[in-house]
Coordinates of C-alpha atoms and ligand atoms in Angstrom, one line a residue:
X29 CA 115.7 58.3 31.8
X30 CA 113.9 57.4 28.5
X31 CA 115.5 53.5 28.5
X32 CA 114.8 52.9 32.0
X33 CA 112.0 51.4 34.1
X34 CA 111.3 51.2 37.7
X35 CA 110.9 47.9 39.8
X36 CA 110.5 47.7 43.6
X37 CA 113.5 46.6 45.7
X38 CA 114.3 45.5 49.4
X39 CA 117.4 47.1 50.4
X40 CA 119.4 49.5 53.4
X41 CA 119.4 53.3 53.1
X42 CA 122.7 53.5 55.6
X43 CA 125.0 51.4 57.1
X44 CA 122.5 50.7 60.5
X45 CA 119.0 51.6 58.9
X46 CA 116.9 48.3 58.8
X47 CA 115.6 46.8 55.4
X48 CA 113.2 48.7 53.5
X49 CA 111.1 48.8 50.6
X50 CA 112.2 50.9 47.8
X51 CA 111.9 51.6 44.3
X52 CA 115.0 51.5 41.9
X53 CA 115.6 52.1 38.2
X54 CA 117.0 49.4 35.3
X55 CA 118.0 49.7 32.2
X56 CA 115.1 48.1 29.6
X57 CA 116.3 45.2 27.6
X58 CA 118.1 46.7 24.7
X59 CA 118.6 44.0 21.8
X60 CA 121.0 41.5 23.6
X61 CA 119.0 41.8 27.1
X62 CA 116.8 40.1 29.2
X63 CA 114.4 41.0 31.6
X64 CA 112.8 38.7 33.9
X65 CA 110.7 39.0 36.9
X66 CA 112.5 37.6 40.1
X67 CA 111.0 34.7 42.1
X68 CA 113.0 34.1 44.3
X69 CA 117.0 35.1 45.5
X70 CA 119.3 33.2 47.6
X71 CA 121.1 34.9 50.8
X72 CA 124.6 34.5 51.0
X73 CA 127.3 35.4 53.8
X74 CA 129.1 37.7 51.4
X75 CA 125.6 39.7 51.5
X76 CA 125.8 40.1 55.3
X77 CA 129.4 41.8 54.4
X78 CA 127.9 44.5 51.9
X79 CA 124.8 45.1 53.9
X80 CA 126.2 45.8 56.6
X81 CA 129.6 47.7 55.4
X82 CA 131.8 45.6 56.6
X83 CA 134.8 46.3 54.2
X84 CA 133.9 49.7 54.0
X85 CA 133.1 50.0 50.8
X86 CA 129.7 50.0 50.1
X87 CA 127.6 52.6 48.3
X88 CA 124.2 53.2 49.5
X89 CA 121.4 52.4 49.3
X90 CA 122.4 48.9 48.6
X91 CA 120.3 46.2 47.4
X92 CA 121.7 42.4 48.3
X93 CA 121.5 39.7 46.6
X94 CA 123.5 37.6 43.4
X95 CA 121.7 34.4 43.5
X96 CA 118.9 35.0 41.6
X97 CA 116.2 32.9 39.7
X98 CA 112.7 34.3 37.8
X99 CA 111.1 33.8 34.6
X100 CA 111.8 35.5 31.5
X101 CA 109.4 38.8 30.4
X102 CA 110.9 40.6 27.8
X103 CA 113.7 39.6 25.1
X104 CA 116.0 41.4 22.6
X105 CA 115.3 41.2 18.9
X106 CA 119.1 39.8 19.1
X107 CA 118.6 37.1 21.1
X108 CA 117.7 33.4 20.3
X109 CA 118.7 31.2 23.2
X110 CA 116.0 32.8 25.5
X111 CA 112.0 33.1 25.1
X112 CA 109.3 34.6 27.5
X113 CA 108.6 32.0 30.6
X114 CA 111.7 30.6 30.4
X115 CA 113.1 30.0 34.0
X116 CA 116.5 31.6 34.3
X117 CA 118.4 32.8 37.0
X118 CA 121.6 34.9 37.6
X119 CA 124.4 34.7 39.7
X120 CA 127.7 37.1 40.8
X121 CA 128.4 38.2 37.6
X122 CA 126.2 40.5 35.6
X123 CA 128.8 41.9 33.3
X124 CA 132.4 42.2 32.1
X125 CA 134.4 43.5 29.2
X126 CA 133.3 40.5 27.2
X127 CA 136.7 41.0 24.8
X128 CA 139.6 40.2 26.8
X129 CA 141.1 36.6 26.8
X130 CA 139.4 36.1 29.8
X131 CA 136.1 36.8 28.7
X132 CA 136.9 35.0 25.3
X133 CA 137.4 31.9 27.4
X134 CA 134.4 32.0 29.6
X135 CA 136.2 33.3 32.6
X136 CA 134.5 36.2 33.2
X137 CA 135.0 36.2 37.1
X138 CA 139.2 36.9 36.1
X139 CA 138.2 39.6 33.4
X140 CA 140.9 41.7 32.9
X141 CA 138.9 45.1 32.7
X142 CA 137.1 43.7 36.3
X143 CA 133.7 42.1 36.4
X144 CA 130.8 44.0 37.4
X145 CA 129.4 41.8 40.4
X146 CA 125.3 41.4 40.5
X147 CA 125.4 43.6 43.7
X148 CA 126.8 47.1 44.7
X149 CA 129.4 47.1 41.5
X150 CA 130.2 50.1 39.8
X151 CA 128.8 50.1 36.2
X152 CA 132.0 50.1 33.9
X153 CA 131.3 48.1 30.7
X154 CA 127.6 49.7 29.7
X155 CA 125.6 46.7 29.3
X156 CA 123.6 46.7 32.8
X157 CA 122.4 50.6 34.1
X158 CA 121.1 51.2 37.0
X159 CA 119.8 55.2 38.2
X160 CA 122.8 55.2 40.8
X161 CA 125.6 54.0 38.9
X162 CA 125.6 51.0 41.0
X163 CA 123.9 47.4 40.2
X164 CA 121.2 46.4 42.4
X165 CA 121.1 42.8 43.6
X166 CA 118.2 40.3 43.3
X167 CA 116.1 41.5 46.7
X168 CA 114.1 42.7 43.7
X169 CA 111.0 42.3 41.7
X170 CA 112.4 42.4 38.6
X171 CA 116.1 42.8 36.4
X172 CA 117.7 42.6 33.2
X173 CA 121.0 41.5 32.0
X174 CA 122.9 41.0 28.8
X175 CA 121.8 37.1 27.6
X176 CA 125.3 36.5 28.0
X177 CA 125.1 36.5 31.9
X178 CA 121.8 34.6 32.7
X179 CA 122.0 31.2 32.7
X180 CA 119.2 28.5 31.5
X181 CA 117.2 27.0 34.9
X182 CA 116.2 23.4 33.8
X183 CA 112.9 22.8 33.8
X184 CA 112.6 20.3 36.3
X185 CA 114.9 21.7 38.9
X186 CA 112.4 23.6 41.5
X187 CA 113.6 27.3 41.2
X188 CA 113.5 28.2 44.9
X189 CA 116.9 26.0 45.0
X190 CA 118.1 27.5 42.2
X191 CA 119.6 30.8 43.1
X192 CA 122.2 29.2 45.8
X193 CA 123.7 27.0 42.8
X194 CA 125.2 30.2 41.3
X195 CA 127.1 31.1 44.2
X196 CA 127.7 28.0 46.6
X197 CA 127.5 25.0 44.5
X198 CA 129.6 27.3 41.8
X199 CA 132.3 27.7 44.6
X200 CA 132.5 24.2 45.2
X201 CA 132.1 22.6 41.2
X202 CA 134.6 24.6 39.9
X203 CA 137.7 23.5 41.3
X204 CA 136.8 20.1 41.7
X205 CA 136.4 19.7 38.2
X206 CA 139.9 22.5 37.8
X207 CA 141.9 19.5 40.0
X208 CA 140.0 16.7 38.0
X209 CA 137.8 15.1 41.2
X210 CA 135.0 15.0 37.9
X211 CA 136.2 12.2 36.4
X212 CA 135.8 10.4 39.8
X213 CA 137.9 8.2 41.6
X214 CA 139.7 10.2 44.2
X215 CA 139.6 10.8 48.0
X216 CA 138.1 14.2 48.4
X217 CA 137.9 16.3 51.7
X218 CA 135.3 19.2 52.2
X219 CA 136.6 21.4 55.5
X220 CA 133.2 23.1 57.0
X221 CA 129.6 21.8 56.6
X222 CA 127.8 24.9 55.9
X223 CA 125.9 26.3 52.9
X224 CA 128.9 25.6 50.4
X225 CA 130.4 22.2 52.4
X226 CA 126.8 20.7 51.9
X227 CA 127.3 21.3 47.7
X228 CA 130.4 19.6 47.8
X229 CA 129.6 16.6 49.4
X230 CA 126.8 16.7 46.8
X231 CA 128.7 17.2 44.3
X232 CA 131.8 15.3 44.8
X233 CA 129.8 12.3 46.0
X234 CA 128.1 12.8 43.0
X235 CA 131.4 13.1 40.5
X236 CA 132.0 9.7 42.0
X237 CA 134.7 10.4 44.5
X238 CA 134.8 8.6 48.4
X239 CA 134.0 12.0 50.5
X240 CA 135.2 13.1 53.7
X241 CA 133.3 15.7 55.8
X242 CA 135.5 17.7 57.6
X243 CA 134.6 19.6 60.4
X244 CA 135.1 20.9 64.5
X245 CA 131.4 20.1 64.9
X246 CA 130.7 16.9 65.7
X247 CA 127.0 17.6 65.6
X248 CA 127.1 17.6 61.9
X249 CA 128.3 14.2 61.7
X250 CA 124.3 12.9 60.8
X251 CA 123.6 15.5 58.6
X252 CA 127.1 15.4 56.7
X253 CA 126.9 11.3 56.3
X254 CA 122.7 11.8 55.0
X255 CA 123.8 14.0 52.3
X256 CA 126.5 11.8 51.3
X257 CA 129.9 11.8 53.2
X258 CA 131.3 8.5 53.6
X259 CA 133.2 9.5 56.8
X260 CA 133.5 12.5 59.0
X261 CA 136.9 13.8 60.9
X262 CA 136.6 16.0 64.1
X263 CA 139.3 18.2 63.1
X264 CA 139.5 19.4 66.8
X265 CA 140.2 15.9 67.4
X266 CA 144.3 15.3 67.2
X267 CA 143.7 11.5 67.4
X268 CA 141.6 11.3 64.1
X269 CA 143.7 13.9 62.5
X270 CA 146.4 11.2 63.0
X271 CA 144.7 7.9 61.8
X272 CA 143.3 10.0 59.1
X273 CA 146.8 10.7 58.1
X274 CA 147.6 10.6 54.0
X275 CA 144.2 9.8 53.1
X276 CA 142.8 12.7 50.4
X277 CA 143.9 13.5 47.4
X278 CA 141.9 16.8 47.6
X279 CA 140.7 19.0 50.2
X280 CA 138.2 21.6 49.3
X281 CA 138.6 24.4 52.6
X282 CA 135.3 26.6 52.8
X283 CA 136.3 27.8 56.5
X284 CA 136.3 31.6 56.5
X285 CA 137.3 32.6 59.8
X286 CA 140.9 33.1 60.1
X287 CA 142.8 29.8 60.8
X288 CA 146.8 27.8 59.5
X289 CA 146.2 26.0 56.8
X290 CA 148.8 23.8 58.4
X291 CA 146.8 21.9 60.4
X292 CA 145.1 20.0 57.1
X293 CA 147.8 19.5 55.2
X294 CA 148.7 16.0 57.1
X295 CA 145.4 14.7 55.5
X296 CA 147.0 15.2 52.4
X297 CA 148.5 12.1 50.5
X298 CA 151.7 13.2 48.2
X299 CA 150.6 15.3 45.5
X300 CA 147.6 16.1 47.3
X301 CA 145.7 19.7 46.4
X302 CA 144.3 21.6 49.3
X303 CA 142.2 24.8 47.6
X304 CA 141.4 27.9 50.3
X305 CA 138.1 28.9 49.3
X306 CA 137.1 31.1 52.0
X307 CA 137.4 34.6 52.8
X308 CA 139.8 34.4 55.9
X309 CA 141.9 37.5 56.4
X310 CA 144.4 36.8 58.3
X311 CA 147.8 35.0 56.9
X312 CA 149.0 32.0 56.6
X313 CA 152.1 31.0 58.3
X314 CA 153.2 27.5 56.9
X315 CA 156.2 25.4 57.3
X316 CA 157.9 24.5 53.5
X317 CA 159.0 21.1 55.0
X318 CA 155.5 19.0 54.3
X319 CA 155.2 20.8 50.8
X320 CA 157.9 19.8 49.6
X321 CA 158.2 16.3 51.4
X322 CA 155.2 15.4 49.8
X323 CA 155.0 18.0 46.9
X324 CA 151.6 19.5 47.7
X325 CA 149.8 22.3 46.5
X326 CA 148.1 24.7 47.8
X327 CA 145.8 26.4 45.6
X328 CA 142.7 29.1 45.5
X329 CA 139.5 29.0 43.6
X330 CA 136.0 31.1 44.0
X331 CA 133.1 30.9 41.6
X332 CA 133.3 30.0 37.9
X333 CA 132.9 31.6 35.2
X334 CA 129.0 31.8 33.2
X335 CA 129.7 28.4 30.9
X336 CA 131.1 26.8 34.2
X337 CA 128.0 28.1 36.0
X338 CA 125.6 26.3 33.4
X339 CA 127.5 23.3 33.2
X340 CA 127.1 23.5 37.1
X341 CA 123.6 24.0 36.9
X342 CA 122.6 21.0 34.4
X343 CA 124.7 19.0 36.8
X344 CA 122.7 19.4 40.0
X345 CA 120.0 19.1 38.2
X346 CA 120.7 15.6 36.6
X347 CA 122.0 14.3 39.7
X348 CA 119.4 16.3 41.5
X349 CA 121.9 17.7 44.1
X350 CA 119.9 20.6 46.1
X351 CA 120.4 22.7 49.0
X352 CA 118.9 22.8 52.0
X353 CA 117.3 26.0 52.1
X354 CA 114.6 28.0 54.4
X355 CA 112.4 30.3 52.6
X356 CA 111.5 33.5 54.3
X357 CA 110.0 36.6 53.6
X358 CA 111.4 40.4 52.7
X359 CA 110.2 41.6 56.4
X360 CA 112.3 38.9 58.1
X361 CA 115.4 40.3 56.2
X362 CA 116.7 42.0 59.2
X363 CA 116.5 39.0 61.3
X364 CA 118.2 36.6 58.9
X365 CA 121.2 39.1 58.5
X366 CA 121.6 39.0 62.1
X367 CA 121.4 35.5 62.5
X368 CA 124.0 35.8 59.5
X369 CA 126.4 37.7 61.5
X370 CA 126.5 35.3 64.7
X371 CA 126.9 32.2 62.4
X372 CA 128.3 31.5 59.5
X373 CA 127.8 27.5 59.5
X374 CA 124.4 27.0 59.2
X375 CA 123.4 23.8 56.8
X376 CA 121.0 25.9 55.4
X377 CA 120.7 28.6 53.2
X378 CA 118.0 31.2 53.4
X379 CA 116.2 32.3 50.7
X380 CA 114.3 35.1 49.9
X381 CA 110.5 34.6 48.6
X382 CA 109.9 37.7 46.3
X383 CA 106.4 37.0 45.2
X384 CA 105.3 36.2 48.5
X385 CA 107.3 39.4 50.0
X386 CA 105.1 42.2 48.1
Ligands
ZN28 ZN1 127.7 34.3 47.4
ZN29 ZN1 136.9 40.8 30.0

């Protein structure tokens, strides 16, 4: 197609094929876009589940990948907040209807017409194209978005860490600053020390909250208290679980194999918030006696939407909150995702090197 270019990918032909170098077709930047050759991307659990067809649903050949960071090549006559070698990255969403109320209110993860996600979305609003109808993820050398989606990397903040802030720090700042923990002040919980329990600690630590590291791994006691937990519950451990009674006034919960919410609520204090931010399947059975003994809430939360996800970005960068991360290269895919597969608690978050992977 005449408004098209190629640009090489990484990504699976089927279901159990391996990862593979291909080549795939975007749209060229049309007068509100931006292209921008990819550095580096960030590899997230929720990539394991498309790769690998675990819902299902996915259309192939996929191409992972939504936590992506690069520098800008080519801009739009129409746009003015972006200019070539600016470092930019994008996250999990690359469009949306961009006129509902959501939209209009920079919540373009809840728009109403559906947000076209970075990777294996079907393309319904028009302003990203790809040749197969569905978007291609960051395992690539190069992409282009509407300027509204891409979001500003500060110039300072090393851009190999960037790409996880869209996804896991995102997951993590948003509702602490929805249940207020920005201002400071409060007792905040963080269930599970993996790739989004290390951002909040980071960040809530940060926001100027006392931080409790939650987790059945004792083992991540040191690295939970370096990062900046100021204590760390064993929540396998009934006798802590006890003492630790009534302490938090929030409890961010990033487990997301199935489990009862129950068994946190006791950390609670009244009017305490506990927000289920993993993908766990199975249901909840809970008791309505400790709700409404100590009015609690139990709420949900996932990424923000794009002005959250720059606020979120200038924020780790001023309080220089990164992740731990382990680059590796485009032929070590297949041995990441399978690592992926039999954990899903690692501290630290793989990344892919793209100009070192061609
Ligand atoms: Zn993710
Ligand atoms: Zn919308």
């Amino acid at each position: 197609m005449a408004d098209m270019y190629e640009t090489i990918a990484w990504g699976k032909k089927s279901k159990d094929s391996k990862f593979g170098l291909m080549q795939i077709e975007r749209n060229l930047p049309g007068v509100d876009d931006v292209t921008f050759d990819l550095k580096f991307c960030g590899i997230c659990h929720s990539d394991v589940h498309i790769a690998n067809d675990d819902m299902g649903i996915t259309n192939f050949p996929v191409v992972p990948g939504h936590e992506l960071a690069g520098v800008v090549t080519a801009v739009g006559s129409n746009v003015t907040k972006f200019k070539l070698g600016d470092k930019v990255g994008v996250g999990c969403i690359s469009d949306s209807c961009m006129k509902c109320s959501s939209c209009n209110q920079g919540f373009e993860q809840a728009c109403h017409g559906g947000m076209t996600i970075t990777t294996d979305s079907k393309i319904k609003h028009g302003h990203i194209k790809t040749n197969s109808g569905y978007t291609y993820g960051g395992f690539s050398g190069s992409q282009t978005v509407n300027q509204r989606y891409l979001i500003r990397i500060p110039n300072e903040y090393p851009l190999e860490l960037a790409g996880p802030v869209f996804c896991s720090a995102l997951t993590m700042y948003s509702p602490l600053c929805q249940w207020k923990a920005n201002g400071g002040g409060m007792t905040v919980g963080v269930i599970g020390i993996g790739g989004l329990g290390q951002m909040g600690i980071q960040l809530a630590k940060a926001m100027g909250n006392q931080v409790t590291a939650i987790s059945t791994t004792p083992a991540k006691k040191p690295v939970a208290l370096e990062i900046g937990a100021d204590m760390f519950i064993v929540s396998s451990d009934d006798a802590q679980m006890v003492s630790e009674a009534n302490t938090l006034d929030l409890i961010l919960n990033t487990v997301s194999a199935n489990h009862q919410i129950e068994h946190y609520l006791p950390l609670l204090r009244r009017n305490g918030v506990i927000v289920q931010l993993g993908l766990a399947f199975e249901k909840h059975n809970i008791s309505q006696i400790p709700l409404i003994m100590k009015r609690l809430i139990i709420a949900g939360g996932g990424i923000g939407g794009i002005p959250e996800t720059q606020e979120c970005m200038d924020f780790c960068a001023k309080n220089k909150i990164f992740s731990k991360i382990k680059m590796v290269k485009a032929s070590e895919l297949d041995e990441v995702f399978a690592t992926l597969v039999k954990k899903n608690d690692q501290v630290i978050r793989y990344v892919l090197d793209i100009e070192g992977s061609k």
